[in-house]
Amino acid sequence: MSDQSKRPRTTTDSGIPMTSDERSLTVGEQGPTVLHDHATIQKMQHFNRERVPERVVHAKGTGAHGFLEVTEDVSQFTKAGLFQPGARTPLFLRFSTVAGELGSPDTARDPRGFAIKLYTEEGNYDLVGNNTPVFFIRDASKFSDFIHSQKRLPDTGMRSNDMQWDFWTLSPESAHQVTILMSDRGTPRTLRNMNGYGSHTFSWINAGGEKFWIKYHFKTVQGIENYTEAEAVAKAAEDPDAHRRDLRRAIDEGEAPEWRLEIQVMPFEDAAEYRFNPFDLTKVWPHHDYPPIQVGRMVLDSNPEHFFAEVEQAGFSPANLVPGIGLSPDKMLMGRIFSYHDTHLHRIGANYEQLPINSPKSPVHSYNQDGPMTYHHSGSQPPYAPNSKGGPVADPGSGADLSWSVEPGELGRYANRKHAEDDDFGQAGTLVREILDDTGRDHLIENIVGHASAEVSDEVQARVVAYWTQVDAEIGARVGSGLARSEEAATPPQAEVPSSV
């Protein structure tokens, strides 16, 4: 509907008008999201409680145990113990699809979750990423809307390609991720044959207090291998659990999969004037600007002994940070800091971190108490602070780094600050023209046309063509031609009407 005045106002569930559908309330353009942004907070809280007990997102998954071994010296960038030379840290990694339900096929076209829990001597460090370096949106306020567009219609209970393209084409920041999704990387052949990324920008702080911005890249040693759309569909019919089965078999047979951990490091001061907004989750840092630095290797060498206890009850949270590692002004990251822990409190329970798969290997001294399924307790320790009874006390010199300087600014709902070369379609166009080969471009177009032909309205198809034309004029023209042919093929020829005698 083009006339905005005729559309109903968005409200909270209490009927209170919302001032924005797309912007979180932050302190200035790059400042933190504020807790009293009740509309965004309530939106995420409700979203986190939509499904019981299946995960709302990343429902279908599998996982394995292993270790991270640091083989290089990156101590000039971080004081974090797990990244010191020679450190070897046990971990659990959970792979997953994003949109599909618990029984969905492993080979569906979808991003893959790549969530790592590292059991360090300073507490658990959770790095919750995907197999892509970018994401569809850049503000947490839109996350539940995005996922709803990938799920099922409320009236029919069916998924809708029209709904997906409607959201994507009205959210141009999605172009980079959708390009990756519609390429062959949207259907990896195995979990062993894909990369993993921290995706967000994080901060590292070294022993001298110097800060750096960093990105994580886990590069598969097995090499990238993908299915074509036809192969992925055939494999889904043959074995919906193909990725689960392949990973378990490989580890059981001694073929432990391995990834090379690399980081990109940006000097702290570079961020302000860098040509792209370095905290925008829809963007990558080009390697010729910040070349990858090798850190070590990650190996998965042990299968879960009990799938539900270890894979389904695993709970990851980006809020689990250790000394030497911090956050950034990435608005999606700030939203996830709240959302992940909150959803586990609902899905698994208030004491989910006492479960063996989630419990840290280091001592826990917390004033949290009671709640369902409490197992660990402090005995006679006072359940409050401050106290004079010998209870634990905070150490201002330890803990994760959660700060960065913020220019004075008023509270408001801001778009990301634009840098000199920021736009929504530029990096997607570079991917199409400079990274994909001719075969990759052909497959991209076939996948787009096939997906956008399946019960997608004429209005949305027109926007699909315009969307891809902004990514690349040639790709847009070929998508438009392909959709026109699909429409012609779907229209049965009219029977010849005999002339009257």
mmCIF file with all atom_site columns, C-alpha atoms in Angstrom, residues 255-414:
data_model
loop_
_atom_site.group_PDB
_atom_site.id
_atom_site.type_symbol
_atom_site.label_atom_id
_atom_site.label_alt_id
_atom_site.label_comp_id
_atom_site.label_asym_id
_atom_site.label_entity_id
_atom_site.label_seq_id
_atom_site.pdbx_PDB_ins_code
_atom_site.Cartn_x
_atom_site.Cartn_y
_atom_site.Cartn_z
_atom_site.occupancy
_atom_site.B_iso_or_equiv
_atom_site.pdbx_formal_charge
_atom_site.auth_seq_id
_atom_site.auth_comp_id
_atom_site.auth_asym_id
_atom_site.auth_atom_id
_atom_site.pdbx_PDB_model_num
ATOM 1   C CA . GLU A 1 255 ? 38.875 -37.452 10.124 1.00 0.00 ? 255 GLU A CA 1
ATOM 2   C CA . ALA A 1 256 ? 38.744 -34.609 12.639 1.00 0.00 ? 256 ALA A CA 1
ATOM 3   C CA . PRO A 1 257 ? 37.746 -31.447 10.753 1.00 0.00 ? 257 PRO A CA 1
ATOM 4   C CA . GLU A 1 258 ? 39.956 -28.413 11.205 1.00 0.00 ? 258 GLU A CA 1
ATOM 5   C CA . TRP A 1 259 ? 39.672 -24.670 10.692 1.00 0.00 ? 259 TRP A CA 1
ATOM 6   C CA . ARG A 1 260 ? 42.439 -22.059 10.558 1.00 0.00 ? 260 ARG A CA 1
ATOM 7   C CA . LEU A 1 261 ? 41.664 -19.083 12.800 1.00 0.00 ? 261 LEU A CA 1
ATOM 8   C CA . GLU A 1 262 ? 42.566 -15.706 11.344 1.00 0.00 ? 262 GLU A CA 1
ATOM 9   C CA . ILE A 1 263 ? 41.772 -12.206 12.537 1.00 0.00 ? 263 ILE A CA 1
ATOM 10  C CA . GLN A 1 264 ? 41.606 -8.814  10.896 1.00 0.00 ? 264 GLN A CA 1
ATOM 11  C CA . VAL A 1 265 ? 42.953 -6.031  13.107 1.00 0.00 ? 265 VAL A CA 1
ATOM 12  C CA . MET A 1 266 ? 42.008 -2.366  12.718 1.00 0.00 ? 266 MET A CA 1
ATOM 13  C CA . PRO A 1 267 ? 43.870 0.230   14.796 1.00 0.00 ? 267 PRO A CA 1
ATOM 14  C CA . PHE A 1 268 ? 41.390 1.779   17.196 1.00 0.00 ? 268 PHE A CA 1
ATOM 15  C CA . GLU A 1 269 ? 41.740 5.278   15.744 1.00 0.00 ? 269 GLU A CA 1
ATOM 16  C CA . ASP A 1 270 ? 41.125 4.132   12.141 1.00 0.00 ? 270 ASP A CA 1
ATOM 17  C CA . ALA A 1 271 ? 37.437 3.452   12.745 1.00 0.00 ? 271 ALA A CA 1
ATOM 18  C CA . ALA A 1 272 ? 36.328 7.077   12.825 1.00 0.00 ? 272 ALA A CA 1
ATOM 19  C CA . GLU A 1 273 ? 37.442 7.889   9.266  1.00 0.00 ? 273 GLU A CA 1
ATOM 20  C CA . TYR A 1 274 ? 37.425 4.449   7.614  1.00 0.00 ? 274 TYR A CA 1
ATOM 21  C CA . ARG A 1 275 ? 35.675 4.500   4.224  1.00 0.00 ? 275 ARG A CA 1
ATOM 22  C CA . PHE A 1 276 ? 32.907 2.143   5.400  1.00 0.00 ? 276 PHE A CA 1
ATOM 23  C CA . ASN A 1 277 ? 31.294 2.145   8.810  1.00 0.00 ? 277 ASN A CA 1
ATOM 24  C CA . PRO A 1 278 ? 33.405 -0.630  10.374 1.00 0.00 ? 278 PRO A CA 1
ATOM 25  C CA . PHE A 1 279 ? 30.652 -1.564  12.856 1.00 0.00 ? 279 PHE A CA 1
ATOM 26  C CA . ASP A 1 280 ? 28.011 -2.196  10.163 1.00 0.00 ? 280 ASP A CA 1
ATOM 27  C CA . LEU A 1 281 ? 27.180 -5.937  10.177 1.00 0.00 ? 281 LEU A CA 1
ATOM 28  C CA . THR A 1 282 ? 26.197 -5.788  6.495  1.00 0.00 ? 282 THR A CA 1
ATOM 29  C CA . LYS A 1 283 ? 29.760 -4.845  5.498  1.00 0.00 ? 283 LYS A CA 1
ATOM 30  C CA . VAL A 1 284 ? 33.134 -6.612  5.363  1.00 0.00 ? 284 VAL A CA 1
ATOM 31  C CA . TRP A 1 285 ? 36.584 -5.082  5.794  1.00 0.00 ? 285 TRP A CA 1
ATOM 32  C CA . PRO A 1 286 ? 38.393 -5.649  2.481  1.00 0.00 ? 286 PRO A CA 1
ATOM 33  C CA . HIS A 1 287 ? 41.482 -7.802  2.992  1.00 0.00 ? 287 HIS A CA 1
ATOM 34  C CA . HIS A 1 288 ? 43.719 -5.402  1.110  1.00 0.00 ? 288 HIS A CA 1
ATOM 35  C CA . ASP A 1 289 ? 42.910 -2.781  3.783  1.00 0.00 ? 289 ASP A CA 1
ATOM 36  C CA . TYR A 1 290 ? 43.340 -5.111  6.770  1.00 0.00 ? 290 TYR A CA 1
ATOM 37  C CA . PRO A 1 291 ? 45.072 -8.365  5.782  1.00 0.00 ? 291 PRO A CA 1
ATOM 38  C CA . PRO A 1 292 ? 44.143 -11.488 7.770  1.00 0.00 ? 292 PRO A CA 1
ATOM 39  C CA . ILE A 1 293 ? 46.590 -12.465 10.520 1.00 0.00 ? 293 ILE A CA 1
ATOM 40  C CA . GLN A 1 294 ? 46.890 -16.140 11.428 1.00 0.00 ? 294 GLN A CA 1
ATOM 41  C CA . VAL A 1 295 ? 46.215 -17.026 15.075 1.00 0.00 ? 295 VAL A CA 1
ATOM 42  C CA . GLY A 1 296 ? 45.966 -20.805 15.297 1.00 0.00 ? 296 GLY A CA 1
ATOM 43  C CA . ARG A 1 297 ? 43.769 -23.774 14.550 1.00 0.00 ? 297 ARG A CA 1
ATOM 44  C CA . MET A 1 298 ? 40.434 -25.154 15.711 1.00 0.00 ? 298 MET A CA 1
ATOM 45  C CA . VAL A 1 299 ? 39.859 -28.914 15.643 1.00 0.00 ? 299 VAL A CA 1
ATOM 46  C CA . LEU A 1 300 ? 36.681 -30.920 16.315 1.00 0.00 ? 300 LEU A CA 1
ATOM 47  C CA . ASP A 1 301 ? 37.692 -34.367 17.529 1.00 0.00 ? 301 ASP A CA 1
ATOM 48  C CA . SER A 1 302 ? 34.929 -35.692 19.786 1.00 0.00 ? 302 SER A CA 1
ATOM 49  C CA . ASN A 1 303 ? 31.214 -36.355 19.207 1.00 0.00 ? 303 ASN A CA 1
ATOM 50  C CA . PRO A 1 304 ? 28.538 -35.675 21.833 1.00 0.00 ? 304 PRO A CA 1
ATOM 51  C CA . GLU A 1 305 ? 27.675 -38.638 24.040 1.00 0.00 ? 305 GLU A CA 1
ATOM 52  C CA . HIS A 1 306 ? 24.083 -37.479 24.449 1.00 0.00 ? 306 HIS A CA 1
ATOM 53  C CA . PHE A 1 307 ? 22.622 -35.302 21.712 1.00 0.00 ? 307 PHE A CA 1
ATOM 54  C CA . PHE A 1 308 ? 19.886 -33.579 23.710 1.00 0.00 ? 308 PHE A CA 1
ATOM 55  C CA . ALA A 1 309 ? 22.012 -32.900 26.781 1.00 0.00 ? 309 ALA A CA 1
ATOM 56  C CA . GLU A 1 310 ? 24.885 -31.426 24.785 1.00 0.00 ? 310 GLU A CA 1
ATOM 57  C CA . VAL A 1 311 ? 23.525 -30.075 21.485 1.00 0.00 ? 311 VAL A CA 1
ATOM 58  C CA . GLU A 1 312 ? 19.951 -29.092 22.314 1.00 0.00 ? 312 GLU A CA 1
ATOM 59  C CA . GLN A 1 313 ? 20.678 -27.770 25.796 1.00 0.00 ? 313 GLN A CA 1
ATOM 60  C CA . ALA A 1 314 ? 23.761 -25.826 24.757 1.00 0.00 ? 314 ALA A CA 1
ATOM 61  C CA . GLY A 1 315 ? 23.191 -22.139 25.363 1.00 0.00 ? 315 GLY A CA 1
ATOM 62  C CA . PHE A 1 316 ? 25.451 -19.494 23.819 1.00 0.00 ? 316 PHE A CA 1
ATOM 63  C CA . SER A 1 317 ? 25.550 -15.780 24.602 1.00 0.00 ? 317 SER A CA 1
ATOM 64  C CA . PRO A 1 318 ? 27.734 -13.042 23.095 1.00 0.00 ? 318 PRO A CA 1
ATOM 65  C CA . ALA A 1 319 ? 27.596 -11.448 26.565 1.00 0.00 ? 319 ALA A CA 1
ATOM 66  C CA . ASN A 1 320 ? 30.018 -14.159 27.745 1.00 0.00 ? 320 ASN A CA 1
ATOM 67  C CA . LEU A 1 321 ? 33.277 -12.229 27.329 1.00 0.00 ? 321 LEU A CA 1
ATOM 68  C CA . VAL A 1 322 ? 36.610 -12.669 29.080 1.00 0.00 ? 322 VAL A CA 1
ATOM 69  C CA . PRO A 1 323 ? 39.314 -10.145 30.027 1.00 0.00 ? 323 PRO A CA 1
ATOM 70  C CA . GLY A 1 324 ? 41.052 -8.806  26.937 1.00 0.00 ? 324 GLY A CA 1
ATOM 71  C CA . ILE A 1 325 ? 37.957 -9.010  24.718 1.00 0.00 ? 325 ILE A CA 1
ATOM 72  C CA . GLY A 1 326 ? 35.173 -6.460  24.396 1.00 0.00 ? 326 GLY A CA 1
ATOM 73  C CA . LEU A 1 327 ? 32.353 -5.137  22.272 1.00 0.00 ? 327 LEU A CA 1
ATOM 74  C CA . SER A 1 328 ? 31.929 -2.477  19.594 1.00 0.00 ? 328 SER A CA 1
ATOM 75  C CA . PRO A 1 329 ? 29.207 0.028   18.601 1.00 0.00 ? 329 PRO A CA 1
ATOM 76  C CA . ASP A 1 330 ? 27.629 -2.652  16.333 1.00 0.00 ? 330 ASP A CA 1
ATOM 77  C CA . LYS A 1 331 ? 23.890 -2.217  17.015 1.00 0.00 ? 331 LYS A CA 1
ATOM 78  C CA . MET A 1 332 ? 23.109 -5.840  16.166 1.00 0.00 ? 332 MET A CA 1
ATOM 79  C CA . LEU A 1 333 ? 25.778 -7.022  18.596 1.00 0.00 ? 333 LEU A CA 1
ATOM 80  C CA . MET A 1 334 ? 24.410 -4.815  21.363 1.00 0.00 ? 334 MET A CA 1
ATOM 81  C CA . GLY A 1 335 ? 20.947 -6.288  20.844 1.00 0.00 ? 335 GLY A CA 1
ATOM 82  C CA . ARG A 1 336 ? 22.286 -9.844  20.895 1.00 0.00 ? 336 ARG A CA 1
ATOM 83  C CA . ILE A 1 337 ? 24.098 -9.179  24.183 1.00 0.00 ? 337 ILE A CA 1
ATOM 84  C CA . PHE A 1 338 ? 20.658 -8.937  25.784 1.00 0.00 ? 338 PHE A CA 1
ATOM 85  C CA . SER A 1 339 ? 18.667 -11.297 23.600 1.00 0.00 ? 339 SER A CA 1
ATOM 86  C CA . TYR A 1 340 ? 20.660 -14.534 23.695 1.00 0.00 ? 340 TYR A CA 1
ATOM 87  C CA . HIS A 1 341 ? 20.904 -14.902 27.471 1.00 0.00 ? 341 HIS A CA 1
ATOM 88  C CA . ASP A 1 342 ? 17.269 -13.871 27.844 1.00 0.00 ? 342 ASP A CA 1
ATOM 89  C CA . THR A 1 343 ? 16.019 -16.506 25.421 1.00 0.00 ? 343 THR A CA 1
ATOM 90  C CA . HIS A 1 344 ? 17.948 -19.270 27.240 1.00 0.00 ? 344 HIS A CA 1
ATOM 91  C CA . LEU A 1 345 ? 16.379 -18.211 30.544 1.00 0.00 ? 345 LEU A CA 1
ATOM 92  C CA . HIS A 1 346 ? 13.037 -18.865 28.889 1.00 0.00 ? 346 HIS A CA 1
ATOM 93  C CA . ARG A 1 347 ? 13.899 -21.918 26.803 1.00 0.00 ? 347 ARG A CA 1
ATOM 94  C CA . ILE A 1 348 ? 16.154 -23.894 29.158 1.00 0.00 ? 348 ILE A CA 1
ATOM 95  C CA . GLY A 1 349 ? 15.653 -22.213 32.517 1.00 0.00 ? 349 GLY A CA 1
ATOM 96  C CA . ALA A 1 350 ? 17.087 -19.686 34.924 1.00 0.00 ? 350 ALA A CA 1
ATOM 97  C CA . ASN A 1 351 ? 19.977 -22.009 35.812 1.00 0.00 ? 351 ASN A CA 1
ATOM 98  C CA . TYR A 1 352 ? 20.883 -23.186 32.314 1.00 0.00 ? 352 TYR A CA 1
ATOM 99  C CA . GLU A 1 353 ? 24.523 -22.289 32.956 1.00 0.00 ? 353 GLU A CA 1
ATOM 100 C CA . GLN A 1 354 ? 24.719 -24.995 35.640 1.00 0.00 ? 354 GLN A CA 1
ATOM 101 C CA . LEU A 1 355 ? 24.151 -27.699 33.007 1.00 0.00 ? 355 LEU A CA 1
ATOM 102 C CA . PRO A 1 356 ? 27.405 -29.540 32.207 1.00 0.00 ? 356 PRO A CA 1
ATOM 103 C CA . ILE A 1 357 ? 27.532 -28.391 28.579 1.00 0.00 ? 357 ILE A CA 1
ATOM 104 C CA . ASN A 1 358 ? 27.228 -24.741 29.649 1.00 0.00 ? 358 ASN A CA 1
ATOM 105 C CA . SER A 1 359 ? 29.044 -24.806 32.973 1.00 0.00 ? 359 SER A CA 1
ATOM 106 C CA . PRO A 1 360 ? 32.446 -23.071 33.009 1.00 0.00 ? 360 PRO A CA 1
ATOM 107 C CA . LYS A 1 361 ? 35.550 -25.021 33.970 1.00 0.00 ? 361 LYS A CA 1
ATOM 108 C CA . SER A 1 362 ? 36.695 -22.120 36.132 1.00 0.00 ? 362 SER A CA 1
ATOM 109 C CA . PRO A 1 363 ? 35.229 -21.457 39.621 1.00 0.00 ? 363 PRO A CA 1
ATOM 110 C CA . VAL A 1 364 ? 31.899 -19.623 39.845 1.00 0.00 ? 364 VAL A CA 1
ATOM 111 C CA . HIS A 1 365 ? 31.292 -17.095 42.651 1.00 0.00 ? 365 HIS A CA 1
ATOM 112 C CA . SER A 1 366 ? 27.918 -15.494 41.996 1.00 0.00 ? 366 SER A CA 1
ATOM 113 C CA . TYR A 1 367 ? 25.261 -13.900 44.162 1.00 0.00 ? 367 TYR A CA 1
ATOM 114 C CA . ASN A 1 368 ? 22.483 -15.256 41.931 1.00 0.00 ? 368 ASN A CA 1
ATOM 115 C CA . GLN A 1 369 ? 20.491 -17.874 43.800 1.00 0.00 ? 369 GLN A CA 1
ATOM 116 C CA . ASP A 1 370 ? 17.528 -20.271 43.699 1.00 0.00 ? 370 ASP A CA 1
ATOM 117 C CA . GLY A 1 371 ? 15.188 -20.624 40.743 1.00 0.00 ? 371 GLY A CA 1
ATOM 118 C CA . PRO A 1 372 ? 14.116 -23.851 39.000 1.00 0.00 ? 372 PRO A CA 1
ATOM 119 C CA . MET A 1 373 ? 16.734 -26.607 38.767 1.00 0.00 ? 373 MET A CA 1
ATOM 120 C CA . THR A 1 374 ? 19.271 -24.946 41.064 1.00 0.00 ? 374 THR A CA 1
ATOM 121 C CA . TYR A 1 375 ? 22.138 -27.399 41.530 1.00 0.00 ? 375 TYR A CA 1
ATOM 122 C CA . HIS A 1 376 ? 25.203 -25.450 42.590 1.00 0.00 ? 376 HIS A CA 1
ATOM 123 C CA . HIS A 1 377 ? 24.851 -23.412 45.748 1.00 0.00 ? 377 HIS A CA 1
ATOM 124 C CA . SER A 1 378 ? 27.104 -21.337 47.978 1.00 0.00 ? 378 SER A CA 1
ATOM 125 C CA . GLY A 1 379 ? 26.241 -22.968 51.289 1.00 0.00 ? 379 GLY A CA 1
ATOM 126 C CA . SER A 1 380 ? 26.514 -20.431 54.097 1.00 0.00 ? 380 SER A CA 1
ATOM 127 C CA . GLN A 1 381 ? 27.864 -17.668 51.866 1.00 0.00 ? 381 GLN A CA 1
ATOM 128 C CA . PRO A 1 382 ? 25.779 -14.491 52.217 1.00 0.00 ? 382 PRO A CA 1
ATOM 129 C CA . PRO A 1 383 ? 23.463 -14.051 49.193 1.00 0.00 ? 383 PRO A CA 1
ATOM 130 C CA . TYR A 1 384 ? 24.059 -10.305 48.902 1.00 0.00 ? 384 TYR A CA 1
ATOM 131 C CA . ALA A 1 385 ? 26.763 -7.716  48.304 1.00 0.00 ? 385 ALA A CA 1
ATOM 132 C CA . PRO A 1 386 ? 28.296 -5.773  49.880 1.00 0.00 ? 386 PRO A CA 1
ATOM 133 C CA . ASN A 1 387 ? 28.746 -7.971  52.939 1.00 0.00 ? 387 ASN A CA 1
ATOM 134 C CA . SER A 1 388 ? 31.147 -8.388  55.847 1.00 0.00 ? 388 SER A CA 1
ATOM 135 C CA . LYS A 1 389 ? 30.988 -12.196 55.855 1.00 0.00 ? 389 LYS A CA 1
ATOM 136 C CA . GLY A 1 390 ? 33.850 -12.973 53.497 1.00 0.00 ? 390 GLY A CA 1
ATOM 137 C CA . GLY A 1 391 ? 31.763 -13.258 50.320 1.00 0.00 ? 391 GLY A CA 1
ATOM 138 C CA . PRO A 1 392 ? 33.277 -12.644 46.870 1.00 0.00 ? 392 PRO A CA 1
ATOM 139 C CA . VAL A 1 393 ? 34.092 -9.081  45.806 1.00 0.00 ? 393 VAL A CA 1
ATOM 140 C CA . ALA A 1 394 ? 34.370 -7.564  42.346 1.00 0.00 ? 394 ALA A CA 1
ATOM 141 C CA . ASP A 1 395 ? 37.756 -6.727  40.870 1.00 0.00 ? 395 ASP A CA 1
ATOM 142 C CA . PRO A 1 396 ? 37.725 -3.455  38.885 1.00 0.00 ? 396 PRO A CA 1
ATOM 143 C CA . GLY A 1 397 ? 40.892 -4.507  37.089 1.00 0.00 ? 397 GLY A CA 1
ATOM 144 C CA . SER A 1 398 ? 39.468 -7.680  35.573 1.00 0.00 ? 398 SER A CA 1
ATOM 145 C CA . GLY A 1 399 ? 36.481 -8.555  33.476 1.00 0.00 ? 399 GLY A CA 1
ATOM 146 C CA . ALA A 1 400 ? 35.695 -7.836  29.856 1.00 0.00 ? 400 ALA A CA 1
ATOM 147 C CA . ASP A 1 401 ? 36.170 -4.412  28.298 1.00 0.00 ? 401 ASP A CA 1
ATOM 148 C CA . LEU A 1 402 ? 32.723 -2.954  27.571 1.00 0.00 ? 402 LEU A CA 1
ATOM 149 C CA . SER A 1 403 ? 33.574 0.687   26.946 1.00 0.00 ? 403 SER A CA 1
ATOM 150 C CA . TRP A 1 404 ? 34.452 3.020   24.126 1.00 0.00 ? 404 TRP A CA 1
ATOM 151 C CA . SER A 1 405 ? 34.383 6.788   23.809 1.00 0.00 ? 405 SER A CA 1
ATOM 152 C CA . VAL A 1 406 ? 31.101 8.325   22.688 1.00 0.00 ? 406 VAL A CA 1
ATOM 153 C CA . GLU A 1 407 ? 30.692 11.809  21.279 1.00 0.00 ? 407 GLU A CA 1
ATOM 154 C CA . PRO A 1 408 ? 28.125 13.867  23.159 1.00 0.00 ? 408 PRO A CA 1
ATOM 155 C CA . GLY A 1 409 ? 24.720 13.299  21.626 1.00 0.00 ? 409 GLY A CA 1
ATOM 156 C CA . GLU A 1 410 ? 21.046 13.278  22.372 1.00 0.00 ? 410 GLU A CA 1
ATOM 157 C CA . LEU A 1 411 ? 19.052 10.102  22.772 1.00 0.00 ? 411 LEU A CA 1
ATOM 158 C CA . GLY A 1 412 ? 17.433 9.261   19.469 1.00 0.00 ? 412 GLY A CA 1
ATOM 159 C CA . ARG A 1 413 ? 16.711 6.529   16.922 1.00 0.00 ? 413 ARG A CA 1
ATOM 160 C CA . TYR A 1 414 ? 19.627 6.890   14.551 1.00 0.00 ? 414 TYR A CA 1
#
